[in-house]
mmCIF file of C-alpha atoms in Angstrom:
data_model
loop_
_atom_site.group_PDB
_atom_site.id
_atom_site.type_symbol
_atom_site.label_atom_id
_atom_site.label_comp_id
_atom_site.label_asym_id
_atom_site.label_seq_id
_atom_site.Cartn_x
_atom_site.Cartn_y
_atom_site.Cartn_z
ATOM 1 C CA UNK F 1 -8.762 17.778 33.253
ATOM 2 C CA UNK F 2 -4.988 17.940 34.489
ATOM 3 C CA UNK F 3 -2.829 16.770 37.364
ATOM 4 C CA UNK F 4 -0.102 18.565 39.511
ATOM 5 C CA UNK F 5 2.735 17.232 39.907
ATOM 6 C CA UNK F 6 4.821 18.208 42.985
ATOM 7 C CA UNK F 7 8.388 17.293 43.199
ATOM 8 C CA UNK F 8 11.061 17.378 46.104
ATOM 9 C CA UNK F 9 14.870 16.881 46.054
ATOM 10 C CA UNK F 10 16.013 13.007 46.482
ATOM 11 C CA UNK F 11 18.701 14.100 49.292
ATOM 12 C CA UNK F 12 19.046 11.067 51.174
ATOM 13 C CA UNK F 13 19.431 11.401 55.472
ATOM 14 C CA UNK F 14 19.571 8.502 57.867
ATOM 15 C CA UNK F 15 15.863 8.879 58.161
ATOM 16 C CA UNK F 16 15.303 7.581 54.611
ATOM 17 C CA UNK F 17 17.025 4.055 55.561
ATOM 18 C CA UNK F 18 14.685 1.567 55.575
ATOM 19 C CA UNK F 19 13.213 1.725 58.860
ATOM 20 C CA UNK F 20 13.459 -2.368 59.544
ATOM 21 C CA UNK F 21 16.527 -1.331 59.889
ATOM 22 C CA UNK F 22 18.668 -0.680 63.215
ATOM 23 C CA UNK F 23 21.063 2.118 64.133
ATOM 24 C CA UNK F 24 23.556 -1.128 63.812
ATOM 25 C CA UNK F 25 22.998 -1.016 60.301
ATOM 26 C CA UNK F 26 23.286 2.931 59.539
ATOM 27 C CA UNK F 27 27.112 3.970 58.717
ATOM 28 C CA UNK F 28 26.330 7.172 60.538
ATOM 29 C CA UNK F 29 25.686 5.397 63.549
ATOM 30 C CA UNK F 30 28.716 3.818 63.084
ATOM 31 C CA UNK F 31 31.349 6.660 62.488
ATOM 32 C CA UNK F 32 31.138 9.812 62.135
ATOM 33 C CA UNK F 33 33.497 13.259 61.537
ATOM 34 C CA UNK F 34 33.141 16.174 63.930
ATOM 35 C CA UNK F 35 34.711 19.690 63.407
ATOM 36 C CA UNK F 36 34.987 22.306 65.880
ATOM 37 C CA UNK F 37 37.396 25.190 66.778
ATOM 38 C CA UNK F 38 38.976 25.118 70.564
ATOM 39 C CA UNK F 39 37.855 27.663 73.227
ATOM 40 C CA UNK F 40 40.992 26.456 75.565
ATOM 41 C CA UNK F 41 38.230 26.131 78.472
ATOM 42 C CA UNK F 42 35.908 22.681 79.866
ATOM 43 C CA UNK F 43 33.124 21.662 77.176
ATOM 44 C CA UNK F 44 31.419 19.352 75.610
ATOM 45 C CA UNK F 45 31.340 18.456 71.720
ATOM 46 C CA UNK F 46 28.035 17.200 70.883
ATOM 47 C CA UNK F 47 26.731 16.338 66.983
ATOM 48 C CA UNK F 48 27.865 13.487 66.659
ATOM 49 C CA UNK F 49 24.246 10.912 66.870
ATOM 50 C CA UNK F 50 26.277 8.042 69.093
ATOM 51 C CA UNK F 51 28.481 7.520 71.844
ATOM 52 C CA UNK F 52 32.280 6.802 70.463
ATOM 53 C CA UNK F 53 34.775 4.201 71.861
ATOM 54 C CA UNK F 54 37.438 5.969 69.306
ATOM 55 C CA UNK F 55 38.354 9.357 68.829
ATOM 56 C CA UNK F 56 41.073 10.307 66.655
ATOM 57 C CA UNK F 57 41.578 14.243 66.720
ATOM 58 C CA UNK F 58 43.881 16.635 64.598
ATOM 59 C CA UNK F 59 45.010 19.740 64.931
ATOM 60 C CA UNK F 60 43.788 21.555 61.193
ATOM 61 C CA UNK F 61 45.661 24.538 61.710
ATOM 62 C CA UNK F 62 49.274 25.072 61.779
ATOM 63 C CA UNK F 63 52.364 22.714 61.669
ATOM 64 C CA UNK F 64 53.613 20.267 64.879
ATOM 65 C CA UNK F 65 50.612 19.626 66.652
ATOM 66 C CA UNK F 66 50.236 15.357 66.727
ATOM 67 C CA UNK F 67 47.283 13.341 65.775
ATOM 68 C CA UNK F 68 45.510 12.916 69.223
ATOM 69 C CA UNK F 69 44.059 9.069 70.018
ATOM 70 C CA UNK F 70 42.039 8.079 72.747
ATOM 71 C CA UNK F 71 39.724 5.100 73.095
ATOM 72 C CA UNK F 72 37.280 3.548 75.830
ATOM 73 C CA UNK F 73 38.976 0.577 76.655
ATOM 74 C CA UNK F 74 42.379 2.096 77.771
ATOM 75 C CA UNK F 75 40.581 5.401 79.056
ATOM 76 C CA UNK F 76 39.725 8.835 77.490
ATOM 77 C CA UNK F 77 42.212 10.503 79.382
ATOM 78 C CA UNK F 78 45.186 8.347 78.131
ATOM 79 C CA UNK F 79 46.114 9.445 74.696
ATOM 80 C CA UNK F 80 48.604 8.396 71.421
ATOM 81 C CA UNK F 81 50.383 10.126 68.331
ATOM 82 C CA UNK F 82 50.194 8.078 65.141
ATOM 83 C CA UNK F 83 53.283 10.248 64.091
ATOM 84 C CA UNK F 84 55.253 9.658 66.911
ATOM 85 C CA UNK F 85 56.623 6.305 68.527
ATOM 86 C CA UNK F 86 56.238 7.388 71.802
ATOM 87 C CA UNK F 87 54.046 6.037 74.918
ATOM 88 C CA UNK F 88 51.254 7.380 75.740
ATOM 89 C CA UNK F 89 50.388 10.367 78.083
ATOM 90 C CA UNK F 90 47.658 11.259 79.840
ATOM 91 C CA UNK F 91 45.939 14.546 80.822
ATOM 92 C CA UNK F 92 42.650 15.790 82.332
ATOM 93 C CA UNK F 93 42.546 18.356 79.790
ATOM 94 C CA UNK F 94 42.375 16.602 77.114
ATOM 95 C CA UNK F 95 39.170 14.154 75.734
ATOM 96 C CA UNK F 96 37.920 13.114 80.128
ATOM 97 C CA UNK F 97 34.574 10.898 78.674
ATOM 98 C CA UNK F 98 32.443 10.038 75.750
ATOM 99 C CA UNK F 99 28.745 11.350 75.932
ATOM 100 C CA UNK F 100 25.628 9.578 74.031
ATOM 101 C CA UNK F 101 26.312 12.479 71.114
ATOM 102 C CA UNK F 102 30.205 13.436 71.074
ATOM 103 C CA UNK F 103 32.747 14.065 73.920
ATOM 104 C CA UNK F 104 33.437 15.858 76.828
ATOM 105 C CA UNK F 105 36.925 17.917 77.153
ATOM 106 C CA UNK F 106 38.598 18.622 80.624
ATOM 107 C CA UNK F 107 40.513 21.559 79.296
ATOM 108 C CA UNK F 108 43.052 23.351 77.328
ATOM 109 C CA UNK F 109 45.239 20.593 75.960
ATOM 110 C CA UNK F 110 46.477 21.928 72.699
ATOM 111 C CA UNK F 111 46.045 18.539 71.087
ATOM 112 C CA UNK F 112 41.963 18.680 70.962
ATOM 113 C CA UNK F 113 41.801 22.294 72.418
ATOM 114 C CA UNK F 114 43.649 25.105 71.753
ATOM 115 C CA UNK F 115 42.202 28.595 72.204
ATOM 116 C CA UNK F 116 41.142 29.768 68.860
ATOM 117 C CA UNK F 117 42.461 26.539 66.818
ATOM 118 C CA UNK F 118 40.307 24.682 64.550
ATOM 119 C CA UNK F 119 39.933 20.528 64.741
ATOM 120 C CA UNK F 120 38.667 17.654 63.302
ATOM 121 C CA UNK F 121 37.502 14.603 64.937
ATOM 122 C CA UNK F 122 37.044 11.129 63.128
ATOM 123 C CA UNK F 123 34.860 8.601 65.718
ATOM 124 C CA UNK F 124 34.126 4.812 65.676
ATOM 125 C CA UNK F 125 31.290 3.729 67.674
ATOM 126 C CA UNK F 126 32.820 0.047 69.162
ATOM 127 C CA UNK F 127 30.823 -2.343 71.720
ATOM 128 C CA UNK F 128 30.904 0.709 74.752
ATOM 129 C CA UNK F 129 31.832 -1.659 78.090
ATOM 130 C CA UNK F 130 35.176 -4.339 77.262
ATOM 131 C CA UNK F 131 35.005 -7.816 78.367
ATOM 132 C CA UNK F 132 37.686 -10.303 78.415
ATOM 133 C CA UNK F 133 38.106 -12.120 75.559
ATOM 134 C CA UNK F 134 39.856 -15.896 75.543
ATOM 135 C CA UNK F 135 39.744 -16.777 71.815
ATOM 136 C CA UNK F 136 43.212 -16.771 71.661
ATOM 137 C CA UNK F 137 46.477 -18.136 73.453
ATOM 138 C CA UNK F 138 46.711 -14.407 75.221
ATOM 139 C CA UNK F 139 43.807 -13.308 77.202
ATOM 140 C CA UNK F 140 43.192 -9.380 75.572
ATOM 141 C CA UNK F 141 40.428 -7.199 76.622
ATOM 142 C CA UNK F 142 37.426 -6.510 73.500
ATOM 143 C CA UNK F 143 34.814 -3.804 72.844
ATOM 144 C CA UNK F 144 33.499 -5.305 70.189
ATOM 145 C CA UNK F 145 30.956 -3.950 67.567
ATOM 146 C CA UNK F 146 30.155 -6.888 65.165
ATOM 147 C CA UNK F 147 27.633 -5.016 63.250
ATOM 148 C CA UNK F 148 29.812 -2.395 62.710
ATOM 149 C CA UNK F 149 33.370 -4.492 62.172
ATOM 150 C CA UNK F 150 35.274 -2.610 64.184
ATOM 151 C CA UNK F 151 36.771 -3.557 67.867
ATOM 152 C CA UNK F 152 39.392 -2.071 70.299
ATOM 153 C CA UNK F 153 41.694 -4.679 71.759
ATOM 154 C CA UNK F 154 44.051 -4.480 74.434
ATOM 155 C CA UNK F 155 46.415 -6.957 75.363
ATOM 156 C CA UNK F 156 50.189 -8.019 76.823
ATOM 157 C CA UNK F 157 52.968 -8.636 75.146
ATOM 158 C CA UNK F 158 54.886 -11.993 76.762
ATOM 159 C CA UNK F 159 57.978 -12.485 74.645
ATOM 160 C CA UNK F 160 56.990 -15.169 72.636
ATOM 161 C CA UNK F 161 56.172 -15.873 68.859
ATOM 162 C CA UNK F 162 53.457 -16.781 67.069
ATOM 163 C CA UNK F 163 50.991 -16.218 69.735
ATOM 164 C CA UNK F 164 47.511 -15.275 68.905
ATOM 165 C CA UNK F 165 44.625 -12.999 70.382
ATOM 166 C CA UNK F 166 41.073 -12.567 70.238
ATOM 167 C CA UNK F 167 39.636 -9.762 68.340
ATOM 168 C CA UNK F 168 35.601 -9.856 69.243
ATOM 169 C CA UNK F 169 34.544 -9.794 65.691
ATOM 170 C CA UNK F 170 32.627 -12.164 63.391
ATOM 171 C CA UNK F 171 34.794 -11.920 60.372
ATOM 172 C CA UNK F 172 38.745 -11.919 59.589
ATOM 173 C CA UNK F 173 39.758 -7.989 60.262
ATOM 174 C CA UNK F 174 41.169 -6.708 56.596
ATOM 175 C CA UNK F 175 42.573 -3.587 58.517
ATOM 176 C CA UNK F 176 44.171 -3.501 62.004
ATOM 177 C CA UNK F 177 46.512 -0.685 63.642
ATOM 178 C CA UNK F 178 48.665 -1.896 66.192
ATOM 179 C CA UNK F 179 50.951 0.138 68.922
ATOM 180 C CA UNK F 180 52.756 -1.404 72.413
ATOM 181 C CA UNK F 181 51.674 1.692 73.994
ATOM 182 C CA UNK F 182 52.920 1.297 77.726
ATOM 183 C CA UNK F 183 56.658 1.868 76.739
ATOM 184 C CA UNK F 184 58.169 4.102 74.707
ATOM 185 C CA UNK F 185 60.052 3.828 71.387
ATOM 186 C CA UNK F 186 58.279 0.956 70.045
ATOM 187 C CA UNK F 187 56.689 1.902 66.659
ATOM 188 C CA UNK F 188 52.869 1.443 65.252
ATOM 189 C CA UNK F 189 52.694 -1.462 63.169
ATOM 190 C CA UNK F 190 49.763 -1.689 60.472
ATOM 191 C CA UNK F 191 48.481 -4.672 58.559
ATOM 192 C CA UNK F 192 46.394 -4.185 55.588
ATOM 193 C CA UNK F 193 44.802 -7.487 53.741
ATOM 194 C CA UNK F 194 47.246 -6.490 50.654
ATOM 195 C CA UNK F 195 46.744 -8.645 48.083
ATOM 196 C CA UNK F 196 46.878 -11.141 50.797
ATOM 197 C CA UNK F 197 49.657 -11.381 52.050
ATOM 198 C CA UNK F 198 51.218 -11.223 55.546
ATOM 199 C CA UNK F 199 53.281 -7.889 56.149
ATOM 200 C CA UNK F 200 53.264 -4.313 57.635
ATOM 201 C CA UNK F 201 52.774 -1.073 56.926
ATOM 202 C CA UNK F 202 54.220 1.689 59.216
ATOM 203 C CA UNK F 203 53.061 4.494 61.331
ATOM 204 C CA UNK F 204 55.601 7.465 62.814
ATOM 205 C CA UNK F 205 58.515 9.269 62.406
ATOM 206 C CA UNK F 206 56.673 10.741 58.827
ATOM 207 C CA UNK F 207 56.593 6.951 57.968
ATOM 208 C CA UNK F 208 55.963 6.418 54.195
ATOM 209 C CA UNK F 209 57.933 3.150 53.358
ATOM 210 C CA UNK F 210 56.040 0.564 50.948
ATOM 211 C CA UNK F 211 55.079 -2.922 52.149
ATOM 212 C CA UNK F 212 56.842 -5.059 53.852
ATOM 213 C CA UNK F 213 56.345 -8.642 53.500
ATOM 214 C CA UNK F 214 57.178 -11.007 56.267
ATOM 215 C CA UNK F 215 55.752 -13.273 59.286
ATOM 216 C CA UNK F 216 57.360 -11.082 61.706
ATOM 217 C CA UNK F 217 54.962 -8.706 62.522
ATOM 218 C CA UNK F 218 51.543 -10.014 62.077
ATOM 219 C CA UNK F 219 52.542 -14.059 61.965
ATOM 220 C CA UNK F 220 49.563 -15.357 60.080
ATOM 221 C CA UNK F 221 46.525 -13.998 58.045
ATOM 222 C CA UNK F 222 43.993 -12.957 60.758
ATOM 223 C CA UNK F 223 40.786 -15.703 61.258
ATOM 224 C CA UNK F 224 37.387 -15.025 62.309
ATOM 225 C CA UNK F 225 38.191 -14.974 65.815
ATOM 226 C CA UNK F 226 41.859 -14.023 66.200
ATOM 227 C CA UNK F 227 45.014 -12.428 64.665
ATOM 228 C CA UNK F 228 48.602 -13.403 65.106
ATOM 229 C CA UNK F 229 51.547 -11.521 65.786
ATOM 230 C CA UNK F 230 55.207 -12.644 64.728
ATOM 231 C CA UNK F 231 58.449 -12.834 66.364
ATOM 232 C CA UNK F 232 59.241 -10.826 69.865
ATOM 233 C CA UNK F 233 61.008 -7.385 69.134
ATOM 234 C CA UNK F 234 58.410 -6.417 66.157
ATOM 235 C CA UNK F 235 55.027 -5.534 67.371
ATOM 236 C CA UNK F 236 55.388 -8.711 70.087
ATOM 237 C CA UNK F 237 57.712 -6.272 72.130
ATOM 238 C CA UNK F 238 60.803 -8.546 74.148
ATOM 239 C CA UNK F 239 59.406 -8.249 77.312
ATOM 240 C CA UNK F 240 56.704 -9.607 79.364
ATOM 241 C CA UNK F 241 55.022 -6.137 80.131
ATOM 242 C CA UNK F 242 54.511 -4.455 77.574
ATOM 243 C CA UNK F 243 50.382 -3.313 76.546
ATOM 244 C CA UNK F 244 49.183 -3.314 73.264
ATOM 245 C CA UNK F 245 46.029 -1.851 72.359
ATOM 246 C CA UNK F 246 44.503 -2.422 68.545
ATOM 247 C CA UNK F 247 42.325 -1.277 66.665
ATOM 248 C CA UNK F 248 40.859 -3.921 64.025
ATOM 249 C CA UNK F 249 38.389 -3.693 61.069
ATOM 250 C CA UNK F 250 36.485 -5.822 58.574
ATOM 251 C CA UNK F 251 34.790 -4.758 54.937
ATOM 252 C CA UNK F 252 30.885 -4.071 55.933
ATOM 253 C CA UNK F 253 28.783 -4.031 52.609
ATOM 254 C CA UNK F 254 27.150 0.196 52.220
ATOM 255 C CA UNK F 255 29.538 1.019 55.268
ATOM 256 C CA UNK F 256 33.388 0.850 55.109
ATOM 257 C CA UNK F 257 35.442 -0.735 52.899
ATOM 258 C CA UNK F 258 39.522 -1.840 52.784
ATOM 259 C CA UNK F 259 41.007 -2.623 49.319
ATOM 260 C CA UNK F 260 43.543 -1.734 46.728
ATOM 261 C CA UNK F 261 43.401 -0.116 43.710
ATOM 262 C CA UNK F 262 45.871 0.232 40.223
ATOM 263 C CA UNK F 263 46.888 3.602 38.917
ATOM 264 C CA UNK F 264 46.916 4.903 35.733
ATOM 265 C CA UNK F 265 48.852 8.081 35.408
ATOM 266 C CA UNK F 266 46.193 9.817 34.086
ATOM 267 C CA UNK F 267 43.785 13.007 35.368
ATOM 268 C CA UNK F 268 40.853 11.001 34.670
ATOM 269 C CA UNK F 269 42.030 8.841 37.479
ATOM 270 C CA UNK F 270 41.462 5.199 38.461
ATOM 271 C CA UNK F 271 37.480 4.895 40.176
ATOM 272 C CA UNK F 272 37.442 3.369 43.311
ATOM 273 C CA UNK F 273 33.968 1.319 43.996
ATOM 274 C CA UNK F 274 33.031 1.376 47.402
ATOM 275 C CA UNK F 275 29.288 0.789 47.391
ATOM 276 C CA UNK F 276 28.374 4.313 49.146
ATOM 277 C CA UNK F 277 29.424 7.448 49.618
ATOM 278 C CA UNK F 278 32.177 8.256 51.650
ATOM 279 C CA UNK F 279 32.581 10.166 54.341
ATOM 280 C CA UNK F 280 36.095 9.453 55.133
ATOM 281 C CA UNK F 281 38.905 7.602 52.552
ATOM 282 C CA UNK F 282 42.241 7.353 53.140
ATOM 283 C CA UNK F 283 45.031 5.819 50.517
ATOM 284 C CA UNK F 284 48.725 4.990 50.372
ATOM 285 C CA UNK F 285 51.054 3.573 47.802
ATOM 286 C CA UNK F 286 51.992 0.377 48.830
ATOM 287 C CA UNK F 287 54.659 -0.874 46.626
ATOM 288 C CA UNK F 288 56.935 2.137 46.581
ATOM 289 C CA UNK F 289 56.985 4.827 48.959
ATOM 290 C CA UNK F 290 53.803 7.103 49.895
ATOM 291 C CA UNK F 291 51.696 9.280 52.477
ATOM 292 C CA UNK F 292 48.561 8.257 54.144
ATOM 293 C CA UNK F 293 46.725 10.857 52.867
ATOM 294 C CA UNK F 294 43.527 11.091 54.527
ATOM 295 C CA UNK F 295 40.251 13.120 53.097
ATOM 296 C CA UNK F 296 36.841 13.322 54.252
ATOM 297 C CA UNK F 297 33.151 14.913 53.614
ATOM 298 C CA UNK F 298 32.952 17.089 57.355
ATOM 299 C CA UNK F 299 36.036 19.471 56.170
ATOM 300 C CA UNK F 300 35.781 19.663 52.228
ATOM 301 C CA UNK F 301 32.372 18.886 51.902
ATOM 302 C CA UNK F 302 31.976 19.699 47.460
ATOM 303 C CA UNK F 303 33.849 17.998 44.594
ATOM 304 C CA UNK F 304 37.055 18.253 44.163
ATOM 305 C CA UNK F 305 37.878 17.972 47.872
ATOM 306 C CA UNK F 306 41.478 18.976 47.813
ATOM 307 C CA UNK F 307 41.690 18.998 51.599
ATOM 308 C CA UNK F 308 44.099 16.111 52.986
ATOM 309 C CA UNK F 309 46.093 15.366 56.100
ATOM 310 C CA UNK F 310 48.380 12.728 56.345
ATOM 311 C CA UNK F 311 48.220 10.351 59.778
ATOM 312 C CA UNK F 312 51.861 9.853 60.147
ATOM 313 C CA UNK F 313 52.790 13.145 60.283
ATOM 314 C CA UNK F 314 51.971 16.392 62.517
ATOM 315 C CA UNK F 315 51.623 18.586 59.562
ATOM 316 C CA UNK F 316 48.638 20.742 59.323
ATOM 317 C CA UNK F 317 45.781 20.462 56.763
ATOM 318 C CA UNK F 318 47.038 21.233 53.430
ATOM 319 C CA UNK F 319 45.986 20.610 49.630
ATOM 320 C CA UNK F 320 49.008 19.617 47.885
ATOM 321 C CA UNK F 321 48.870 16.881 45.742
ATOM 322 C CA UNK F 322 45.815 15.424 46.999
ATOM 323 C CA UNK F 323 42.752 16.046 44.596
ATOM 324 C CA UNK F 324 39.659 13.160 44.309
ATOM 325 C CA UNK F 325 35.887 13.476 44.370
ATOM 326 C CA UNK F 326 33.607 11.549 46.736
ATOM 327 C CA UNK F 327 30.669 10.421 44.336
ATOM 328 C CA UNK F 328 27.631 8.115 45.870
ATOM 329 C CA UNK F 329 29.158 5.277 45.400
ATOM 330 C CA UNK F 330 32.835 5.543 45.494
ATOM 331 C CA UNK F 331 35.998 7.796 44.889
ATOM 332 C CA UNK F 332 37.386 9.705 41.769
ATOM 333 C CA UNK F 333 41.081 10.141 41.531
ATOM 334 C CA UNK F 334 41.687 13.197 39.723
ATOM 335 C CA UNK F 335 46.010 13.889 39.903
ATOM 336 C CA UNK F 336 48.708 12.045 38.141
ATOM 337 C CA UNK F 337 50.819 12.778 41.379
ATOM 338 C CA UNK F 338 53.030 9.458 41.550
ATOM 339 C CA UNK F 339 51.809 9.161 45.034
ATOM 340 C CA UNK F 340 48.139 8.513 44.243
ATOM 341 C CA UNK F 341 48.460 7.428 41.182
ATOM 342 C CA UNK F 342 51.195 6.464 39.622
ATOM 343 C CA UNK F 343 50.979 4.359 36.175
ATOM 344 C CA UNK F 344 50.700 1.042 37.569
ATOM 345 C CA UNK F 345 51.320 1.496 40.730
ATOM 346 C CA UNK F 346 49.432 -0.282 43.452
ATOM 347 C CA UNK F 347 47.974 1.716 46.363
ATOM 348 C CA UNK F 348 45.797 0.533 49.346
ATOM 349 C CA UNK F 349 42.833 2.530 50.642
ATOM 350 C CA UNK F 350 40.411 2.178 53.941
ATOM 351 C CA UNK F 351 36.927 4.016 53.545
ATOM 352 C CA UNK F 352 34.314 4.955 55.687
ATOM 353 C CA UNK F 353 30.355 5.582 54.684
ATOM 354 C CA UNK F 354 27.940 8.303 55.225
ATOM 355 C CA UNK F 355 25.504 7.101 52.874
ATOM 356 C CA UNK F 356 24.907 3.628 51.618
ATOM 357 C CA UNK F 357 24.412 3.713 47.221
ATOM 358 C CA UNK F 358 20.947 1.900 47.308
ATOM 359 C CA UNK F 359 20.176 5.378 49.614
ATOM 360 C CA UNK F 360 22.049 7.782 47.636
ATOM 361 C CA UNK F 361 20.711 10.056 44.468
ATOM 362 C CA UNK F 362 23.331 9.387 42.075
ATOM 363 C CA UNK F 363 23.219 12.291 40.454
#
């Protein structure tokens, strides 16, 4: 007597989670990275498997064209440059709504829709409808997905220090991007739970400057129900009308992750564990200058992924001196580039999920 034996490939999908489990707890219900090439006409981008509250759009071919941000709480048709401290604009051509699978497009604005140009499209899922949120001693405006760790959160300068606002989450955010958005010059300010301390990193103008330490910024470590921004003139603007909108995160276990890692110098790179497989990672040198170089698994989708953009800048899509490999349950750096990797060098890095490890094959 004998048996047969029939085997089949262990490639994990969201349909092999456990299925106790809610679309609050799958990362690609979560997030999620959408590529597309423009037809300069109305559409709809659809593939996406949830309704987003962020989009953050680049332009993947040639140089100039700005990162492109729109969210649900100040309106899809009012959008922002991470490589520019401007205010924002707004346009019917651009990103008009957010469907239950992508995004709809009004037009040809070359930011998200160019005739013939190819895109990419990074998208948080946050609460959908805002409410007002009181936590704090300014009044700011949440859509808030706890599951998740991520909310959008608008709010009004008054020209005061030390003030705090509610951010809708359950946990202290360990990432939060910040820009005064309804007047122009003022820059984005970043914090990052770096080695924690208090400090900013910067956004704009090509920004690559290392930490900077200080209460005036962000004025205390954020708490599970607010953060705190410093003295007026930093990312408090002077004035008394002045909107804010940010966008704040928390570590998730098998979803996204923010932490720091130590180079070595070396081709056989530091590993970063993350506890799934990403599907996007982004990194910066934090105690001397650096990029924000930013990878993910839609546009390079096989080891080495060489394919980077960088968010404070409107440069295209390149592959200079960014080379790593997404494994199930983390990142490989693989350059000695002083950047990335310097020998003993610190770096920061925020990552995304696509599939948690206890779902992945590992091999």
């Amino acid at each position: 007597s004998g048996f047969l034996a029939i085997c089949s490939a262990n490639i994990p999908t969201a349909a092999d989670i456990d299925p106790a489990e809610t679309d609050d707890d799958i990362p690609t219900k979560q997030f999620g990275v959408l590529t597309f090439t423009g037809n300069g006409t109305a559409r709809t981008i659809s593939g996406l498997g949830f309704q987003p509250d962020l989009i953050w759009s680049k332009r993947r071919s040639g140089t100039g064209k700005r990162h492109y941000l729109v969210d649900s709480v100040r309106g899809f048709t009012s959008y922002l440059h991470t490589d520019q401290a401007v205010s924002e604009g707004t346009s019917t051509d651009g990103v008009t709504s957010a469907t239950s699978d992508g995004f709809a497009i009004g037009g040809s604005l070359d930011y998200i829709n160019e005739n013939t140009s190819t895109y990419v499209a990074w998208c948080w899922r946050a609460g959908g409808t805002s409410s007002t949120n009181t936590s704090g001693t300014i009044t700011s405006t949440v859509s808030a997905n706890q599951n998740a760790g991520f909310s959008i959160v608008k709010w009004r300068s008054n020209n005061s220090a030390n003030q705090t606002i509610g951010h809708g989450l359950s946990k202290a955010p360990r990432f939060i991007i910040s820009k005064p958005y309804s007047a122009s010059t003022w820059s984005w300010h970043n914090f990052h739970h770096y080695l924690g301390s208090i400090g900013k990193f910067n956004f704009a103008g090509s920004a690559t400057g290392a930490f900077g330490s200080g209460t005036n910024t962000y004025g205390a470590m954020p708490s599970e129900t607010v953060f705190t921004v410093g003295t007026a003139g930093n990312l408090m603007p002077n004035n008394s009308t002045t909107d804010v909108i940010s966008y704040c995160w928390h570590d998730v276990d098998g979803m996204q992750k923010f932490g720091i890692y130590k180079g070595n110098g070396s081709a056989d790179g530091p590993f970063v564990y993350l506890g799934f497989r990403p599907r996007l990672f982004v990194q910066k040198r934090a105690d001397s200058t650096g990029a924000w170089r930013v990878w993910d698994s839609e546009r390079h989708p096989l080891n080495t992924n060489d394919a980077i953009f960088r968010w404070a800048t409107s440069g295209a899509e390149d592959t200079a001196n960014g080379q790593v490999d997404f494994l199930s349950n983390g990142v490989k750096i693989r350059m000695t580039y002083a950047e990335m990797n310097a020998d003993g060098g610190t770096f920061i890095y925020m990552a995304w999920g696509d599939v948690p490890y206890k779902y992945s094959n590992p091999l």
